[in-house]
Amino acid sequence: MMEFDNLINATKINLSCKNLRDDDLAVIIALLQESKVLQELWLGGNRINLADGKFTDALANNRTLRVLVLGKNQIETEGMKQLANALKVNQTLQGIHLRNNQINDEGAKIFAGALMINKSLQVINLRFNKIGNDGATSLAASIRENKILSQIDLRCNEISASGAKPLADALEMNHTIEILDLEEGNRIGKLMRVRFETIFRDPRRKAKQLEMIIALKDWMMAAKEEEIETLTFENARLKSRAASQGEKIASLESNLGDDRDSEEEEQNDTDVDGYDSEKMENVSNKRLRRVGVDDNDITNDDGDDSGGVIDVTNKQQCSAHHGVHWKRRFEELAFVVESNRISKSMVSNIRNGSFGHGSKRRKV
């Protein structure tokens, strides 16, 4: 069973003789659409006809595949139409093998129309099909125009001398073809065989082929350099975008850090400078009640609790010679109460009207 994840990184996939139909090619179609490394795809010996156009649509937009093997399948005229449309768009496939299918003159004519436009195919295998003289003539017309093709296999078809002649004429116009094999399995006659041998032995043809090979290599090198330049530019653009995103993230982190520092400073200021008076007044009252002092115990002489002066007892009871002393003590106690530093024992002394340290106490 084909699994996409297991094949996505493959450079060559061989699924020959698996009895596959067009409906079984969903994973292969997805690979043609998404793979960045697939270069060879072998699908020979199956039951594929290409008529639904799904496979060929994916092939049209593929930019990695170099070799496609579809030999010994069930490709007829409708399938050739779909394949030809794909080859008019695809400009990276270099070799296609279509031997042992059901390609007739009509299919060959359709295929020849694609070769007029395609500028990447170098090797074509049409062996063991049903191509006759009309199909050979159509292929000859495309050979005159196409300067990329180098090898064409037309063995074991239905071509006679009348179909071989236009092919020979085209070879004399096209010096890039290194091999055009049609002697085996065709009835082209002895004269045509001699003519083909003469064409391929011509030293001028060899020189032309060498020149074309050098030109082709230069073109491929230029194309590769252009591709590298494009990738370099794209890489620089992505780096710039990543750097911009990094700056935004750093700015957000800096702002977040400033907010945290501000919150810490505000918290420290609160700890050092004091507290909310209303809030801490409630806390103070709770603390005083906890040590046994009621709200009514903390009043001024007029009964108003806003002054914070303690009316412990009638100050007229104090001795005259201690008047100044006790007045100062009352003021100190008032300050202590206001500062929430009063202790439970001091509250008890206040309630009893006695003050002093240790065993020295005075009754007011």
CSV table of C-alpha atoms in Angstrom, one decimal:
chain,number,residue,atom,x,y,z
A,1,MET,CA,0.0,0.0,0.0
A,2,MET,CA,1.3,3.4,-1.0
A,3,GLU,CA,1.7,5.9,1.9
A,4,PHE,CA,2.4,9.6,1.2
A,5,ASP,CA,4.7,10.1,4.2
A,6,ASN,CA,6.9,7.2,3.2
A,7,LEU,CA,7.4,8.5,-0.4
A,8,ILE,CA,7.5,12.3,0.0
A,9,ASN,CA,11.3,12.3,0.3
A,10,ALA,CA,12.0,9.7,-2.4
A,11,THR,CA,14.0,10.7,-5.5
A,12,LYS,CA,12.9,7.5,-7.4
A,13,ILE,CA,9.7,5.6,-7.1
A,14,ASN,CA,9.2,2.3,-8.9
A,15,LEU,CA,5.7,0.9,-9.0
A,16,SER,CA,6.0,-1.2,-12.1
A,17,CYS,CA,3.8,-4.3,-12.5
A,18,LYS,CA,1.5,-3.5,-9.6
A,19,ASN,CA,-1.8,-3.8,-11.6
A,20,LEU,CA,-2.5,-0.1,-10.9
A,21,ARG,CA,-5.4,1.7,-12.5
A,22,ASP,CA,-5.9,5.5,-12.8
A,23,ASP,CA,-8.1,5.5,-9.7
A,24,ASP,CA,-5.1,4.1,-7.7
A,25,LEU,CA,-2.9,7.0,-8.4
A,26,ALA,CA,-4.1,9.5,-5.8
A,27,VAL,CA,-0.9,9.3,-3.7
A,28,ILE,CA,1.3,9.6,-6.8
A,29,ILE,CA,-0.7,12.6,-7.9
A,30,ALA,CA,-0.2,14.2,-4.5
A,31,LEU,CA,3.5,13.5,-4.7
A,32,LEU,CA,3.8,15.1,-8.1
A,33,GLN,CA,2.1,18.2,-6.6
A,34,GLU,CA,4.1,18.4,-3.4
A,35,SER,CA,7.4,16.6,-3.7
A,36,LYS,CA,10.5,18.7,-4.1
A,37,VAL,CA,13.0,15.9,-4.8
A,38,LEU,CA,11.2,13.2,-7.0
A,39,GLN,CA,13.1,12.7,-10.2
A,40,GLU,CA,12.2,9.3,-11.6
A,41,LEU,CA,8.7,7.7,-11.6
A,42,TRP,CA,8.3,4.1,-13.0
A,43,LEU,CA,4.8,3.1,-13.6
A,44,GLY,CA,5.3,0.5,-16.3
A,45,GLY,CA,3.3,-2.8,-16.6
A,46,ASN,CA,0.1,-1.5,-15.1
A,47,ARG,CA,-3.4,-0.7,-16.4
A,48,ILE,CA,-3.1,3.1,-16.7
A,49,ASN,CA,-4.8,5.0,-19.5
A,50,LEU,CA,-4.5,8.7,-18.4
A,51,ALA,CA,-7.9,9.4,-19.8
A,52,ASP,CA,-9.3,11.2,-16.7
A,53,GLY,CA,-6.6,13.9,-16.8
A,54,LYS,CA,-5.9,13.8,-13.1
A,55,PHE,CA,-2.4,12.4,-13.4
A,56,THR,CA,-1.5,14.6,-16.4
A,57,ASP,CA,-2.7,17.8,-14.6
A,58,ALA,CA,-0.3,17.1,-11.8
A,59,LEU,CA,2.5,16.3,-14.3
A,60,ALA,CA,1.9,19.6,-16.1
A,61,ASN,CA,2.8,21.7,-13.0
A,62,ASN,CA,5.6,19.4,-11.7
A,63,ARG,CA,9.1,20.9,-11.6
A,64,THR,CA,11.2,18.1,-10.4
A,65,LEU,CA,10.5,14.9,-12.4
A,66,ARG,CA,13.1,14.1,-15.0
A,67,VAL,CA,12.1,10.5,-16.1
A,68,LEU,CA,8.6,9.1,-16.5
A,69,VAL,CA,8.1,5.4,-17.5
A,70,LEU,CA,4.6,4.5,-18.7
A,71,GLY,CA,5.4,1.5,-20.8
A,72,LYS,CA,3.1,-1.5,-21.1
A,73,ASN,CA,0.0,0.3,-20.1
A,74,GLN,CA,-3.3,1.0,-21.8
A,75,ILE,CA,-2.7,4.5,-23.2
A,76,GLU,CA,-4.8,5.3,-26.3
A,77,THR,CA,-5.7,8.5,-28.1
A,78,GLU,CA,-7.6,10.1,-25.3
A,79,GLY,CA,-4.8,9.5,-22.9
A,80,MET,CA,-2.3,10.9,-25.4
A,81,LYS,CA,-4.4,14.1,-25.6
A,82,GLN,CA,-4.1,14.5,-21.8
A,83,LEU,CA,-0.4,13.7,-21.9
A,84,ALA,CA,0.3,16.1,-24.8
A,85,ASN,CA,-1.5,19.0,-22.9
A,86,ALA,CA,0.7,18.3,-19.9
A,87,LEU,CA,3.9,18.2,-22.0
A,88,LYS,CA,3.1,21.6,-23.5
A,89,VAL,CA,3.3,23.1,-20.0
A,90,ASN,CA,5.9,20.9,-18.3
A,91,GLN,CA,9.4,22.1,-19.1
A,92,THR,CA,11.5,19.9,-16.9
A,93,LEU,CA,10.8,16.3,-17.9
A,94,GLN,CA,13.7,15.0,-20.0
A,95,GLY,CA,12.7,11.4,-20.8
A,96,ILE,CA,9.4,9.7,-21.4
A,97,HIS,CA,8.9,6.0,-22.1
A,98,LEU,CA,5.7,5.0,-23.8
A,99,ARG,CA,6.5,1.6,-25.3
A,100,ASN,CA,3.9,-1.2,-25.6
A,101,ASN,CA,0.8,1.0,-25.4
A,102,GLN,CA,-2.0,1.5,-27.9
A,103,ILE,CA,-0.6,4.7,-29.6
A,104,ASN,CA,-1.7,4.9,-33.3
A,105,ASP,CA,-1.3,7.6,-36.0
A,106,GLU,CA,-3.8,9.9,-34.3
A,107,GLY,CA,-2.0,9.6,-31.0
A,108,ALA,CA,1.4,10.1,-32.6
A,109,LYS,CA,0.1,13.3,-34.4
A,110,ILE,CA,-1.2,14.6,-31.0
A,111,PHE,CA,2.1,13.8,-29.4
A,112,ALA,CA,4.0,15.5,-32.2
A,113,GLY,CA,2.1,18.7,-31.6
A,114,ALA,CA,3.4,18.8,-28.0
A,115,LEU,CA,7.0,18.3,-29.2
A,116,MET,CA,6.6,21.5,-31.2
A,117,ILE,CA,6.2,23.4,-27.9
A,118,ASN,CA,8.1,21.3,-25.4
A,119,LYS,CA,11.7,22.4,-24.8
A,120,SER,CA,12.9,19.8,-22.3
A,121,LEU,CA,12.3,16.3,-23.6
A,122,GLN,CA,15.5,14.7,-24.9
A,123,VAL,CA,14.6,11.0,-24.9
A,124,ILE,CA,11.4,9.5,-26.3
A,125,ASN,CA,10.6,5.8,-26.4
A,126,LEU,CA,7.6,4.9,-28.7
A,127,ARG,CA,8.6,1.3,-29.4
A,128,PHE,CA,6.0,-1.5,-29.8
A,129,ASN,CA,3.0,0.8,-30.7
A,130,LYS,CA,0.8,1.1,-33.8
A,131,ILE,CA,2.4,4.2,-35.4
A,132,GLY,CA,2.2,4.1,-39.2
A,133,ASN,CA,3.4,6.4,-42.0
A,134,ASP,CA,1.0,9.2,-41.1
A,135,GLY,CA,2.2,9.2,-37.5
A,136,ALA,CA,5.8,9.1,-38.7
A,137,THR,CA,5.3,12.1,-41.0
A,138,SER,CA,3.8,14.1,-38.1
A,139,LEU,CA,6.7,13.2,-35.9
A,140,ALA,CA,9.1,14.2,-38.7
A,141,ALA,CA,7.6,17.7,-38.8
A,142,SER,CA,8.2,18.2,-35.0
A,143,ILE,CA,11.8,16.9,-35.4
A,144,ARG,CA,12.5,19.7,-37.8
A,145,GLU,CA,11.6,22.3,-35.2
A,146,ASN,CA,12.7,20.7,-32.0
A,147,LYS,CA,16.4,21.2,-31.3
A,148,ILE,CA,16.4,19.5,-27.9
A,149,LEU,CA,15.6,15.9,-28.7
A,150,SER,CA,18.5,13.6,-28.9
A,151,GLN,CA,17.1,10.0,-28.9
A,152,ILE,CA,13.9,8.7,-30.5
A,153,ASP,CA,13.0,5.0,-30.5
A,154,LEU,CA,10.4,4.0,-33.1
A,155,ARG,CA,11.2,0.3,-33.4
A,156,CYS,CA,8.5,-2.3,-33.9
A,157,ASN,CA,5.8,0.0,-35.3
A,158,GLU,CA,4.0,0.0,-38.7
A,159,ILE,CA,6.3,2.4,-40.6
A,160,SER,CA,7.4,1.7,-44.2
A,161,ALA,CA,9.8,3.5,-46.6
A,162,SER,CA,7.2,6.2,-47.3
A,163,GLY,CA,7.1,7.1,-43.6
A,164,ALA,CA,10.8,6.7,-43.1
A,165,LYS,CA,11.6,9.3,-45.9
A,166,PRO,CA,10.2,12.4,-44.1
A,167,LEU,CA,12.1,11.3,-41.0
A,168,ALA,CA,15.4,11.1,-42.9
A,169,ASP,CA,14.7,14.5,-44.4
A,170,ALA,CA,14.1,15.9,-40.9
A,171,LEU,CA,17.4,14.5,-39.7
A,172,GLU,CA,19.3,16.3,-42.3
A,173,MET,CA,17.8,19.5,-41.0
A,174,ASN,CA,18.2,18.7,-37.3
A,175,HIS,CA,21.7,17.9,-36.1
A,176,THR,CA,20.9,17.4,-32.5
A,177,ILE,CA,19.3,13.9,-33.0
A,178,GLU,CA,22.0,11.3,-32.0
A,179,ILE,CA,19.8,8.2,-32.4
A,180,LEU,CA,16.7,7.6,-34.4
A,181,ASP,CA,16.1,3.9,-34.3
A,182,LEU,CA,13.3,2.5,-36.5
A,183,GLU,CA,15.0,-0.3,-38.5
A,184,GLU,CA,13.9,-3.2,-36.3
A,185,GLY,CA,10.3,-4.2,-36.7
A,186,ASN,CA,9.6,-1.7,-39.5
A,187,ARG,CA,9.6,-2.3,-43.3
A,188,ILE,CA,11.6,0.7,-44.4
A,189,GLY,CA,13.6,-1.1,-47.0
A,190,LYS,CA,17.4,-1.4,-47.7
A,191,LEU,CA,17.8,2.0,-49.4
A,192,MET,CA,16.3,3.8,-46.4
A,193,ARG,CA,18.6,1.9,-44.0
A,194,VAL,CA,21.7,3.0,-46.0
A,195,ARG,CA,20.5,6.6,-46.0
A,196,PHE,CA,20.0,6.6,-42.3
A,197,GLU,CA,23.5,5.1,-41.8
A,198,THR,CA,25.0,7.8,-44.0
A,199,ILE,CA,23.3,10.6,-42.2
A,200,PHE,CA,24.6,9.5,-38.8
A,201,ARG,CA,28.1,8.9,-40.1
A,202,ASP,CA,28.5,12.3,-41.6
A,203,PRO,CA,31.5,14.1,-39.9
A,204,ARG,CA,29.7,17.4,-40.3
A,205,ARG,CA,26.8,16.0,-38.3
A,206,LYS,CA,29.2,14.9,-35.5
A,207,ALA,CA,30.7,18.4,-35.4
A,208,LYS,CA,27.2,20.0,-35.3
A,209,GLN,CA,26.2,17.6,-32.6
A,210,LEU,CA,29.2,18.5,-30.5
A,211,GLU,CA,28.4,22.2,-31.0
A,212,MET,CA,24.8,21.6,-30.0
A,213,ILE,CA,25.9,19.6,-26.9
A,214,ILE,CA,28.2,22.4,-25.8
A,215,ALA,CA,25.4,25.0,-26.4
A,216,LEU,CA,23.0,22.8,-24.5
A,217,LYS,CA,25.4,22.5,-21.5
A,218,ASP,CA,25.9,26.3,-21.5
A,219,TRP,CA,22.1,26.8,-21.5
A,220,MET,CA,21.6,24.3,-18.7
A,221,MET,CA,24.4,26.0,-16.7
A,222,ALA,CA,22.8,29.4,-17.2
A,223,ALA,CA,19.5,28.0,-16.2
A,224,LYS,CA,21.0,26.5,-13.0
A,225,GLU,CA,22.7,29.8,-12.2
A,226,GLU,CA,19.4,31.6,-12.6
A,227,GLU,CA,17.7,29.1,-10.3
A,228,ILE,CA,20.5,29.6,-7.7
A,229,GLU,CA,20.1,33.3,-7.9
A,230,THR,CA,16.4,33.0,-7.5
A,231,LEU,CA,16.8,30.8,-4.5
A,232,THR,CA,19.4,33.1,-3.0
A,233,PHE,CA,17.1,36.1,-3.4
A,234,GLU,CA,14.2,34.1,-1.8
A,235,ASN,CA,16.5,33.0,1.1
A,236,ALA,CA,17.6,36.6,1.7
A,237,ARG,CA,13.9,37.7,1.7
A,238,LEU,CA,13.0,35.1,4.2
A,239,LYS,CA,15.9,36.0,6.4
A,240,SER,CA,14.9,39.7,6.3
A,241,ARG,CA,11.4,38.7,7.2
A,242,ALA,CA,12.6,36.6,10.1
A,243,ALA,CA,14.8,39.4,11.4
A,244,SER,CA,11.9,41.8,11.3
A,245,GLN,CA,9.7,39.3,13.2
A,246,GLY,CA,12.6,38.9,15.7
A,247,GLU,CA,12.8,42.7,16.2
A,248,LYS,CA,9.0,42.8,16.9
A,249,ILE,CA,9.3,40.0,19.4
A,250,ALA,CA,12.2,41.7,21.1
A,251,SER,CA,10.3,45.0,21.3
A,252,LEU,CA,7.3,43.2,22.8
A,253,GLU,CA,9.5,41.5,25.4
A,254,SER,CA,11.2,44.8,26.2
A,255,ASN,CA,7.8,46.5,26.7
A,256,LEU,CA,6.7,43.6,28.9
A,257,GLY,CA,9.9,43.9,30.9
A,258,ASP,CA,9.3,47.6,31.4
A,259,ASP,CA,5.7,47.0,32.6
A,260,ARG,CA,7.0,44.4,35.1
A,261,ASP,CA,9.7,46.8,36.3
A,262,SER,CA,7.1,49.5,36.8
A,263,GLU,CA,4.8,47.2,38.7
A,264,GLU,CA,7.7,46.2,40.9
A,265,GLU,CA,8.7,49.8,41.5
A,266,GLU,CA,5.1,50.7,42.4
A,267,GLN,CA,4.9,47.7,44.8
A,268,ASN,CA,8.2,48.8,46.4
A,269,ASP,CA,7.0,52.4,46.7
A,270,THR,CA,3.9,51.1,48.4
A,271,ASP,CA,6.0,49.0,50.8
A,272,VAL,CA,8.3,51.9,51.7
A,273,ASP,CA,6.0,54.9,51.6
A,274,GLY,CA,3.0,53.4,53.4
A,275,TYR,CA,-0.4,52.1,52.8
A,276,ASP,CA,-3.9,53.1,52.0
A,277,SER,CA,-5.2,55.0,55.0
A,278,GLU,CA,-8.8,53.8,54.7
A,279,LYS,CA,-7.7,50.2,54.2
A,280,MET,CA,-5.2,50.3,57.0
A,281,GLU,CA,-7.7,52.0,59.4
A,282,ASN,CA,-9.9,49.0,59.0
A,283,VAL,CA,-6.9,46.8,59.6
A,284,SER,CA,-5.9,48.9,62.7
A,285,ASN,CA,-9.4,48.5,64.2
A,286,LYS,CA,-9.3,44.8,63.7
A,287,ARG,CA,-5.9,44.6,65.4
A,288,LEU,CA,-7.1,46.7,68.3
A,289,ARG,CA,-10.2,44.6,68.8
A,290,ARG,CA,-7.9,41.5,68.7
A,291,VAL,CA,-6.0,42.8,71.7
A,292,GLY,CA,-9.1,43.9,73.6
A,293,VAL,CA,-9.6,47.6,72.7
A,294,ASP,CA,-13.0,48.7,71.6
A,295,ASP,CA,-13.7,51.5,69.2
A,296,ASN,CA,-15.2,53.5,72.1
A,297,ASP,CA,-11.9,53.3,74.0
A,298,ILE,CA,-10.1,55.2,71.4
A,299,THR,CA,-11.7,58.7,71.5
A,300,ASN,CA,-10.7,62.2,72.3
A,301,ASP,CA,-12.1,64.3,75.2
A,302,ASP,CA,-15.2,65.3,73.2
A,303,GLY,CA,-16.2,61.8,72.3
A,304,ASP,CA,-15.1,62.3,68.7
A,305,ASP,CA,-13.1,59.3,67.5
A,306,SER,CA,-11.3,61.2,64.8
A,307,GLY,CA,-8.6,62.7,67.1
A,308,GLY,CA,-7.1,59.4,68.3
A,309,VAL,CA,-6.6,60.7,71.9
A,310,ILE,CA,-7.4,58.2,74.6
A,311,ASP,CA,-9.8,59.1,77.3
A,312,VAL,CA,-8.6,56.6,79.9
A,313,THR,CA,-10.0,58.3,83.0
A,314,ASN,CA,-10.6,61.8,84.3
A,315,LYS,CA,-7.3,63.6,84.0
A,316,GLN,CA,-8.3,65.7,87.1
A,317,GLN,CA,-7.5,62.7,89.2
A,318,CYS,CA,-3.8,63.0,88.4
A,319,SER,CA,-1.6,64.5,91.1
A,320,ALA,CA,-0.7,68.1,90.5
A,321,HIS,CA,3.1,67.5,90.7
A,322,HIS,CA,2.7,64.8,88.0
A,323,GLY,CA,0.5,66.7,85.7
A,324,VAL,CA,3.1,67.5,83.1
A,325,HIS,CA,4.5,64.0,83.3
A,326,TRP,CA,1.2,62.3,82.7
A,327,LYS,CA,0.2,64.8,80.0
A,328,ARG,CA,3.3,63.7,78.1
A,329,ARG,CA,2.5,60.0,78.7
A,330,PHE,CA,-1.0,60.5,77.4
A,331,GLU,CA,0.3,62.1,74.3
A,332,GLU,CA,2.8,59.2,73.8
A,333,LEU,CA,0.1,56.7,74.2
A,334,ALA,CA,-2.1,58.5,71.7
A,335,PHE,CA,0.8,58.4,69.2
A,336,VAL,CA,1.3,54.7,69.9
A,337,VAL,CA,-2.4,53.9,69.3
A,338,GLU,CA,-2.4,56.0,66.1
A,339,SER,CA,0.7,54.1,64.9
A,340,ASN,CA,-0.9,50.7,65.6
A,341,ARG,CA,2.0,49.8,67.9
A,342,ILE,CA,-0.1,49.4,71.1
A,343,SER,CA,0.4,46.1,72.9
A,344,LYS,CA,-2.1,44.0,74.8
A,345,SER,CA,-0.4,44.7,78.2
A,346,MET,CA,-0.5,48.5,77.5
A,347,VAL,CA,-4.2,48.3,76.7
A,348,SER,CA,-4.7,46.5,80.0
A,349,ASN,CA,-2.9,49.2,81.9
A,350,ILE,CA,-4.9,51.8,80.1
A,351,ARG,CA,-8.2,50.1,81.1
A,352,ASN,CA,-6.9,49.9,84.8
A,353,GLY,CA,-5.6,53.5,84.7
A,354,SER,CA,-2.1,52.4,85.8
A,355,PHE,CA,1.2,53.2,84.0
A,356,GLY,CA,4.8,52.3,84.6
A,357,HIS,CA,7.5,49.8,83.9
A,358,GLY,CA,8.1,46.6,85.8
A,359,SER,CA,7.0,46.8,89.4
A,360,LYS,CA,6.7,50.6,89.4
A,361,ARG,CA,3.1,51.3,88.6
A,362,ARG,CA,1.0,54.3,89.3
A,363,LYS,CA,-2.8,54.4,89.8
A,364,VAL,CA,-4.4,57.4,88.1
